[in-house]
Amino acid sequence: MKRSSAQTSGLSWLPPARWFLLASLAYLLVTLIATSHNYHSLLSMGVQRDWSLVFHRVAPNWLVWALLTPFIVRFTQRHPWSDAKRWQCLLTQLAAAVVFMSLNWLLIASYVYVFLNPERQLSFSYVFSRYFANPFHIHWGVYLGTVTACFLLQYYRSFHQSQLRTQQLEKGLLKAELQALKSQLNPHFLFNTLNAIVSLIRTEDKTKALQATNQLSQLLRFVLQTQQQEAVPLRHEWQFMELYFALQRLRFGERLQLDIELDEQLDNCLVPPLLLQPLFENAIEHSSKLASATTTIAVHANLEPGQQMVTVQVRNSYASHNPRQGFGIGLSNTRARLQAFFGPEASLQHGPSGPDQYTTKLRFPLLLDTKEAGDTP
């Protein structure tokens, strides 16, 4: 994204030029209307005045606001209203009102003193006090109206963006559900699992074969039951991942180990279904030591102290020369689902975290299930 010249020169606090143009046009129209009204009022009282003189006396009351309005808009953008901090916002806006109103009176008084008081018959302090006392309610109303309009516009934009996001999610819901079934339980996993079960049958290890078949059926049952759900408790995700991990051990045996540290406070934390499966699959498929030595996949989930944010980390062995590369599609899909569900506060980061180590980290807001905890699907 290209930056404007104001941003590159350190003047990012300056409002865009179009705001000055819009404010000037708006207040020029108000000035012309007010001038015409005052001019005809004077004529009705039998007072003859040149129209340009009336304009010069009326203009500073409105055109100064054309200069200040873009800065007011910029200020409200940098300090938006927040119900959670209403008193802080109120004090901030009151302080800003004092500053902008003082600037307004100072600029108006300066204009009158210089251009309408050529012989300097009136002192600057007298001019300032006159404009301070007389139209106070008018200028206060203009400032309050400008700030209120800014906040209403911000609210409208936020509401409109939320509506658009909701519509986009609703339109893509069916496609996302179908894509989830295709991507989360991919054909490679099913093919390898079924081969493992067949090998157990051939070795006449019927007990393990039956156990594996039962685990696979439970896994498929979970997928089918959650395909119509937008979210499931995190404890269900863990139970699903235990089944998934048990089936993967059919391929790798005791070489594959799992180290889990979970915060019990997160049992009822809501997440999209099958959110963690791509993380486990990447950790298993791309671990550098699975082919020859024991590898441990460490999973840590905790609630950040003092914040309503959940962190889930998956750490596994990794080497840049590993032929089983492919961190990307699964994680990018997970990131998209994460942000679609939780919003922009959610994030997914991944990368090398040490010698032969790779870490994937999920971070998202805590959203608790208010319903009574039920049985596992």
XYZ file of C-alpha atoms in Angstrom, residues 222 225-226 229-237 267-275 341 369 377:
24
model
C -18.004 -36.647 15.260
C -22.607 -34.593 13.901
C -20.678 -31.314 13.934
C -22.608 -26.679 14.101
C -20.784 -23.370 14.018
C -18.886 -24.075 17.255
C -18.147 -26.870 19.716
C -16.631 -26.847 23.235
C -12.873 -27.199 23.266
C -13.097 -30.379 25.339
C -14.826 -32.048 22.378
C -11.983 -30.956 20.126
C -13.111 -26.969 28.681
C -16.196 -24.956 27.664
C -14.342 -22.544 25.401
C -16.060 -22.481 21.990
C -14.086 -23.044 18.784
C -15.014 -23.946 15.194
C -15.281 -27.737 14.690
C -12.112 -29.513 13.531
C -10.032 -26.385 14.130
C -15.299 -16.956 13.620
C -20.415 -22.032 26.088
C -20.722 -36.223 20.280
